[in-house]
């Protein structure tokens, strides 16, 4: 394979990346986001929603799994706050989400890179209930994301999830698309007039490196899937209230 072909193949692979959606206005999110000890960009993401675009050092330089980092961040944002935090993440093998709300265990779902569902339906129902989504229209759309669809890869599954959330008021700024790298996402976010940095207030005072808080349990909670599925959880089923 030529050098040019190798470069094209690498670019075609989805780079690890993530977005954090918070059901609150940016002014409410900003002071909490600083506690994550990660440089992020903050922007409005629809009425009553904000989006955080992380720099991504924990998985780019620290070798930490992006799903574990994002689950921890979502939980850290939501604990003690009157609004939920939704982490959307992806890497070369999988993609998924983790929803944290108060002190309840996060609920999450995953897809393999080719779009194969790797979770269980109950997680989607818990997700819809916690966000107050329509129990008929929205849950039907979410159920479709749990069914096999050879035409939809993991990136398309996340776009489908965002399409459902649009009915709840989520509107990501132009250019913020699941599947892009952290670098590309941040470049797109900077193009918007209302974006602002969280000022990385929380870099370590000793060595200047970002060290996000690690709650005791950061894995999304879903009912135990079949052994072949990649979704993991420390309990058998999520709470639905």
mmCIF file of C-alpha atoms in Angstrom:
data_model
loop_
_atom_site.group_PDB
_atom_site.id
_atom_site.type_symbol
_atom_site.label_atom_id
_atom_site.label_comp_id
_atom_site.label_asym_id
_atom_site.label_seq_id
_atom_site.Cartn_x
_atom_site.Cartn_y
_atom_site.Cartn_z
ATOM 1 C CA UNK A 1 0.000 0.000 0.000
ATOM 2 C CA UNK A 2 1.355 3.431 -0.952
ATOM 3 C CA UNK A 3 1.939 6.216 1.553
ATOM 4 C CA UNK A 4 -1.027 8.114 0.130
ATOM 5 C CA UNK A 5 -3.270 5.056 0.422
ATOM 6 C CA UNK A 6 -2.160 4.475 4.007
ATOM 7 C CA UNK A 7 -2.951 8.091 4.874
ATOM 8 C CA UNK A 8 -6.378 7.851 3.267
ATOM 9 C CA UNK A 9 -7.128 4.634 5.159
ATOM 10 C CA UNK A 10 -6.211 6.240 8.462
ATOM 11 C CA UNK A 11 -8.356 9.290 7.728
ATOM 12 C CA UNK A 12 -11.307 7.065 6.854
ATOM 13 C CA UNK A 13 -11.251 5.511 10.329
ATOM 14 C CA UNK A 14 -13.305 7.320 12.976
ATOM 15 C CA UNK A 15 -10.941 9.001 15.413
ATOM 16 C CA UNK A 16 -11.825 8.817 19.105
ATOM 17 C CA UNK A 17 -13.900 11.791 20.137
ATOM 18 C CA UNK A 18 -16.739 12.933 22.332
ATOM 19 C CA UNK A 19 -19.342 15.556 23.124
ATOM 20 C CA UNK A 20 -20.995 16.352 26.442
ATOM 21 C CA UNK A 21 -24.577 17.614 26.385
ATOM 22 C CA UNK A 22 -25.989 19.279 29.500
ATOM 23 C CA UNK A 23 -29.652 20.118 29.994
ATOM 24 C CA UNK A 24 -28.871 23.616 31.252
ATOM 25 C CA UNK A 25 -27.863 27.001 29.911
ATOM 26 C CA UNK A 26 -24.124 27.691 29.438
ATOM 27 C CA UNK A 27 -24.023 30.088 32.407
ATOM 28 C CA UNK A 28 -25.105 27.238 34.684
ATOM 29 C CA UNK A 29 -22.762 24.689 33.135
ATOM 30 C CA UNK A 30 -19.575 26.786 33.060
ATOM 31 C CA UNK A 31 -18.690 26.766 36.781
ATOM 32 C CA UNK A 32 -19.288 23.010 37.061
ATOM 33 C CA UNK A 33 -17.364 22.208 33.883
ATOM 34 C CA UNK A 34 -14.228 23.842 35.271
ATOM 35 C CA UNK A 35 -14.084 21.161 37.943
ATOM 36 C CA UNK A 36 -13.403 18.502 35.303
ATOM 37 C CA UNK A 37 -9.801 19.716 34.924
ATOM 38 C CA UNK A 38 -9.991 19.544 31.158
ATOM 39 C CA UNK A 39 -9.837 22.351 28.625
ATOM 40 C CA UNK A 40 -13.247 22.454 26.964
ATOM 41 C CA UNK A 41 -15.249 24.705 24.708
ATOM 42 C CA UNK A 42 -18.785 25.519 25.819
ATOM 43 C CA UNK A 43 -21.614 26.553 23.507
ATOM 44 C CA UNK A 44 -25.420 26.709 23.451
ATOM 45 C CA UNK A 45 -26.996 23.589 21.959
ATOM 46 C CA UNK A 46 -30.656 24.489 21.698
ATOM 47 C CA UNK A 47 -33.155 25.957 24.119
ATOM 48 C CA UNK A 48 -32.159 24.882 27.613
ATOM 49 C CA UNK A 49 -29.191 22.806 26.415
ATOM 50 C CA UNK A 50 -25.426 23.309 26.261
ATOM 51 C CA UNK A 51 -22.607 21.328 24.682
ATOM 52 C CA UNK A 52 -19.051 20.859 25.931
ATOM 53 C CA UNK A 53 -16.346 19.980 23.402
ATOM 54 C CA UNK A 54 -13.375 18.440 25.242
ATOM 55 C CA UNK A 55 -9.761 18.699 24.170
ATOM 56 C CA UNK A 56 -9.415 14.955 24.664
ATOM 57 C CA UNK A 57 -6.019 14.642 26.326
ATOM 58 C CA UNK A 58 -6.980 11.711 28.598
ATOM 59 C CA UNK A 59 -7.502 9.396 25.617
ATOM 60 C CA UNK A 60 -5.147 11.074 23.145
ATOM 61 C CA UNK A 61 -2.126 11.330 25.445
ATOM 62 C CA UNK A 62 -3.032 9.334 28.540
ATOM 63 C CA UNK A 63 -4.250 6.197 26.806
ATOM 64 C CA UNK A 64 -7.511 6.071 28.779
ATOM 65 C CA UNK A 65 -10.610 4.582 27.108
ATOM 66 C CA UNK A 66 -12.788 7.406 25.833
ATOM 67 C CA UNK A 67 -15.996 5.762 27.081
ATOM 68 C CA UNK A 68 -14.673 5.491 30.633
ATOM 69 C CA UNK A 69 -13.463 9.088 30.655
ATOM 70 C CA UNK A 70 -16.762 10.432 29.333
ATOM 71 C CA UNK A 71 -18.875 8.362 31.713
ATOM 72 C CA UNK A 72 -16.876 9.802 34.595
ATOM 73 C CA UNK A 73 -17.224 13.351 33.325
ATOM 74 C CA UNK A 74 -20.973 13.031 32.823
ATOM 75 C CA UNK A 75 -21.399 11.688 36.336
ATOM 76 C CA UNK A 76 -19.203 14.409 37.814
ATOM 77 C CA UNK A 77 -21.268 17.079 36.061
ATOM 78 C CA UNK A 78 -24.641 15.676 37.067
ATOM 79 C CA UNK A 79 -24.034 14.735 40.715
ATOM 80 C CA UNK A 80 -25.686 17.378 42.833
ATOM 81 C CA UNK A 81 -26.854 19.388 39.812
ATOM 82 C CA UNK A 82 -30.534 19.868 38.930
ATOM 83 C CA UNK A 83 -29.881 18.848 35.325
ATOM 84 C CA UNK A 84 -28.697 15.681 33.554
ATOM 85 C CA UNK A 85 -25.515 15.291 31.522
ATOM 86 C CA UNK A 86 -25.290 13.146 28.400
ATOM 87 C CA UNK A 87 -21.938 11.925 27.098
ATOM 88 C CA UNK A 88 -21.675 10.917 23.440
ATOM 89 C CA UNK A 89 -18.450 9.088 22.610
ATOM 90 C CA UNK A 90 -16.865 7.036 19.844
ATOM 91 C CA UNK A 91 -13.600 5.308 18.964
ATOM 92 C CA UNK A 92 -12.402 3.005 16.204
ATOM 93 C CA UNK A 93 -14.343 0.006 17.522
ATOM 94 C CA UNK A 94 -17.483 1.297 19.219
ATOM 95 C CA UNK A 95 -19.716 4.267 19.902
ATOM 96 C CA UNK A 96 -22.302 4.988 22.527
ATOM 97 C CA UNK A 97 -23.727 7.258 25.160
ATOM 98 C CA UNK A 98 -23.857 7.574 28.930
ATOM 99 C CA UNK A 99 -26.616 9.543 30.651
ATOM 100 C CA UNK A 100 -26.003 10.717 34.221
ATOM 101 C CA UNK A 101 -28.716 12.263 36.358
ATOM 102 C CA UNK A 102 -28.207 13.146 40.010
ATOM 103 C CA UNK A 103 -26.972 10.297 42.201
ATOM 104 C CA UNK A 104 -28.564 7.549 40.132
ATOM 105 C CA UNK A 105 -26.316 5.164 38.271
ATOM 106 C CA UNK A 106 -25.617 6.298 34.704
ATOM 107 C CA UNK A 107 -27.490 4.490 31.966
ATOM 108 C CA UNK A 108 -25.801 3.781 28.646
ATOM 109 C CA UNK A 109 -25.911 1.981 25.329
ATOM 110 C CA UNK A 110 -23.274 0.986 22.793
ATOM 111 C CA UNK A 111 -22.973 0.007 19.161
ATOM 112 C CA UNK A 112 -20.092 -1.697 17.420
ATOM 113 C CA UNK A 113 -18.355 0.298 14.692
ATOM 114 C CA UNK A 114 -20.506 -1.318 11.991
ATOM 115 C CA UNK A 115 -23.662 -0.295 13.856
ATOM 116 C CA UNK A 116 -24.432 -3.645 15.470
ATOM 117 C CA UNK A 117 -26.366 -3.047 18.723
ATOM 118 C CA UNK A 118 -24.356 -4.074 21.788
ATOM 119 C CA UNK A 119 -26.820 -3.189 24.524
ATOM 120 C CA UNK A 120 -30.313 -4.065 25.695
ATOM 121 C CA UNK A 121 -33.656 -2.404 25.083
ATOM 122 C CA UNK A 122 -34.338 -1.577 28.727
ATOM 123 C CA UNK A 123 -31.451 0.892 28.740
ATOM 124 C CA UNK A 124 -33.123 2.886 25.978
ATOM 125 C CA UNK A 125 -36.419 2.924 27.864
ATOM 126 C CA UNK A 126 -34.681 4.179 31.005
ATOM 127 C CA UNK A 127 -32.915 6.819 28.914
ATOM 128 C CA UNK A 128 -36.239 8.059 27.530
ATOM 129 C CA UNK A 129 -37.883 8.106 30.964
ATOM 130 C CA UNK A 130 -35.090 10.074 32.618
ATOM 131 C CA UNK A 131 -35.130 12.735 29.911
ATOM 132 C CA UNK A 132 -38.928 12.922 29.859
ATOM 133 C CA UNK A 133 -39.146 11.923 26.201
ATOM 134 C CA UNK A 134 -42.433 11.008 24.547
ATOM 135 C CA UNK A 135 -43.261 7.446 25.658
ATOM 136 C CA UNK A 136 -44.744 6.599 22.271
ATOM 137 C CA UNK A 137 -43.161 8.572 19.437
ATOM 138 C CA UNK A 138 -39.670 8.982 20.903
ATOM 139 C CA UNK A 139 -39.438 5.487 22.358
ATOM 140 C CA UNK A 140 -40.413 3.997 19.000
ATOM 141 C CA UNK A 141 -37.574 5.920 17.367
ATOM 142 C CA UNK A 142 -35.143 4.796 20.073
ATOM 143 C CA UNK A 143 -36.249 1.186 19.695
ATOM 144 C CA UNK A 144 -35.256 1.339 16.033
ATOM 145 C CA UNK A 145 -31.702 2.103 17.130
ATOM 146 C CA UNK A 146 -31.578 -1.213 18.994
ATOM 147 C CA UNK A 147 -32.477 -3.293 15.938
ATOM 148 C CA UNK A 148 -30.056 -4.612 13.306
ATOM 149 C CA UNK A 149 -29.608 -2.266 10.350
ATOM 150 C CA UNK A 150 -26.811 -3.101 7.893
ATOM 151 C CA UNK A 151 -27.085 0.388 6.378
ATOM 152 C CA UNK A 152 -26.295 2.198 9.655
ATOM 153 C CA UNK A 153 -22.847 2.302 11.210
ATOM 154 C CA UNK A 154 -22.102 3.542 14.731
ATOM 155 C CA UNK A 155 -21.846 7.153 13.579
ATOM 156 C CA UNK A 156 -25.290 6.922 11.950
ATOM 157 C CA UNK A 157 -26.697 5.456 15.166
ATOM 158 C CA UNK A 158 -25.503 8.487 17.132
ATOM 159 C CA UNK A 159 -27.004 10.792 14.519
ATOM 160 C CA UNK A 160 -30.274 8.927 14.957
ATOM 161 C CA UNK A 161 -30.076 9.439 18.707
ATOM 162 C CA UNK A 162 -29.512 13.168 18.202
ATOM 163 C CA UNK A 163 -32.490 13.310 15.831
ATOM 164 C CA UNK A 164 -34.689 12.041 18.667
ATOM 165 C CA UNK A 165 -33.172 14.560 21.070
ATOM 166 C CA UNK A 166 -33.969 17.387 18.672
ATOM 167 C CA UNK A 167 -37.613 16.898 19.649
ATOM 168 C CA UNK A 168 -36.490 17.618 23.220
ATOM 169 C CA UNK A 169 -34.816 20.850 22.135
ATOM 170 C CA UNK A 170 -31.251 19.744 21.322
ATOM 171 C CA UNK A 171 -29.683 21.533 18.356
ATOM 172 C CA UNK A 172 -25.941 21.086 18.052
ATOM 173 C CA UNK A 173 -23.992 23.952 16.486
ATOM 174 C CA UNK A 174 -23.155 23.395 12.833
ATOM 175 C CA UNK A 175 -20.041 21.292 12.333
ATOM 176 C CA UNK A 176 -20.305 19.264 15.531
ATOM 177 C CA UNK A 177 -20.829 15.771 14.175
ATOM 178 C CA UNK A 178 -20.424 12.398 15.885
ATOM 179 C CA UNK A 179 -17.433 10.513 14.505
ATOM 180 C CA UNK A 180 -15.101 13.491 14.095
ATOM 181 C CA UNK A 181 -11.876 13.860 16.042
ATOM 182 C CA UNK A 182 -11.582 16.160 19.051
ATOM 183 C CA UNK A 183 -9.381 18.474 17.008
ATOM 184 C CA UNK A 184 -11.942 18.791 14.217
ATOM 185 C CA UNK A 185 -14.811 19.265 16.656
ATOM 186 C CA UNK A 186 -13.004 22.053 18.492
ATOM 187 C CA UNK A 187 -12.114 23.765 15.227
ATOM 188 C CA UNK A 188 -15.783 23.687 14.224
ATOM 189 C CA UNK A 189 -16.912 24.948 17.630
ATOM 190 C CA UNK A 190 -14.571 27.954 17.445
ATOM 191 C CA UNK A 191 -16.435 29.157 14.355
ATOM 192 C CA UNK A 192 -19.503 29.994 16.438
ATOM 193 C CA UNK A 193 -20.003 33.395 18.002
ATOM 194 C CA UNK A 194 -21.313 32.203 21.370
ATOM 195 C CA UNK A 195 -18.657 29.598 22.120
ATOM 196 C CA UNK A 196 -16.387 30.162 25.113
ATOM 197 C CA UNK A 197 -13.606 28.237 26.847
ATOM 198 C CA UNK A 198 -14.135 26.788 30.282
ATOM 199 C CA UNK A 199 -10.719 28.316 30.992
ATOM 200 C CA UNK A 200 -9.186 25.021 32.085
ATOM 201 C CA UNK A 201 -9.338 26.303 35.619
ATOM 202 C CA UNK A 202 -8.827 22.948 36.899
ATOM 203 C CA UNK A 203 -5.454 21.900 35.658
ATOM 204 C CA UNK A 204 -3.386 20.219 38.309
ATOM 205 C CA UNK A 205 -1.496 22.712 40.439
ATOM 206 C CA UNK A 206 1.505 20.416 40.639
ATOM 207 C CA UNK A 207 2.306 19.532 37.061
ATOM 208 C CA UNK A 208 -0.244 21.363 34.897
ATOM 209 C CA UNK A 209 -1.669 18.148 33.500
ATOM 210 C CA UNK A 210 -5.414 17.519 33.230
ATOM 211 C CA UNK A 211 -6.670 14.953 35.713
ATOM 212 C CA UNK A 212 -10.426 14.593 35.615
ATOM 213 C CA UNK A 213 -12.254 13.548 38.762
ATOM 214 C CA UNK A 214 -12.954 9.836 38.904
ATOM 215 C CA UNK A 215 -16.189 8.993 40.706
ATOM 216 C CA UNK A 216 -16.259 5.596 42.380
ATOM 217 C CA UNK A 217 -18.416 4.107 39.620
ATOM 218 C CA UNK A 218 -18.260 5.559 36.127
ATOM 219 C CA UNK A 219 -19.566 2.728 33.978
ATOM 220 C CA UNK A 220 -23.035 3.259 32.499
ATOM 221 C CA UNK A 221 -25.594 0.964 34.069
ATOM 222 C CA UNK A 222 -27.482 -1.350 31.721
ATOM 223 C CA UNK A 223 -29.063 -4.743 32.265
ATOM 224 C CA UNK A 224 -26.524 -7.508 31.733
ATOM 225 C CA UNK A 225 -26.310 -8.183 27.958
ATOM 226 C CA UNK A 226 -25.391 -11.470 26.322
ATOM 227 C CA UNK A 227 -21.760 -12.520 26.732
ATOM 228 C CA UNK A 228 -20.980 -11.462 23.168
ATOM 229 C CA UNK A 229 -22.034 -7.867 23.762
ATOM 230 C CA UNK A 230 -19.445 -5.319 24.754
ATOM 231 C CA UNK A 231 -21.700 -3.379 27.150
ATOM 232 C CA UNK A 232 -20.673 -3.926 30.765
ATOM 233 C CA UNK A 233 -22.283 -2.939 34.053
ATOM 234 C CA UNK A 234 -21.782 -3.611 37.691
ATOM 235 C CA UNK A 235 -25.504 -4.146 38.355
ATOM 236 C CA UNK A 236 -28.152 -6.155 36.601
ATOM 237 C CA UNK A 237 -30.661 -3.456 35.702
ATOM 238 C CA UNK A 238 -31.023 0.322 35.817
ATOM 239 C CA UNK A 239 -33.501 2.191 37.929
ATOM 240 C CA UNK A 240 -36.312 3.694 35.944
ATOM 241 C CA UNK A 241 -37.108 6.554 38.276
#
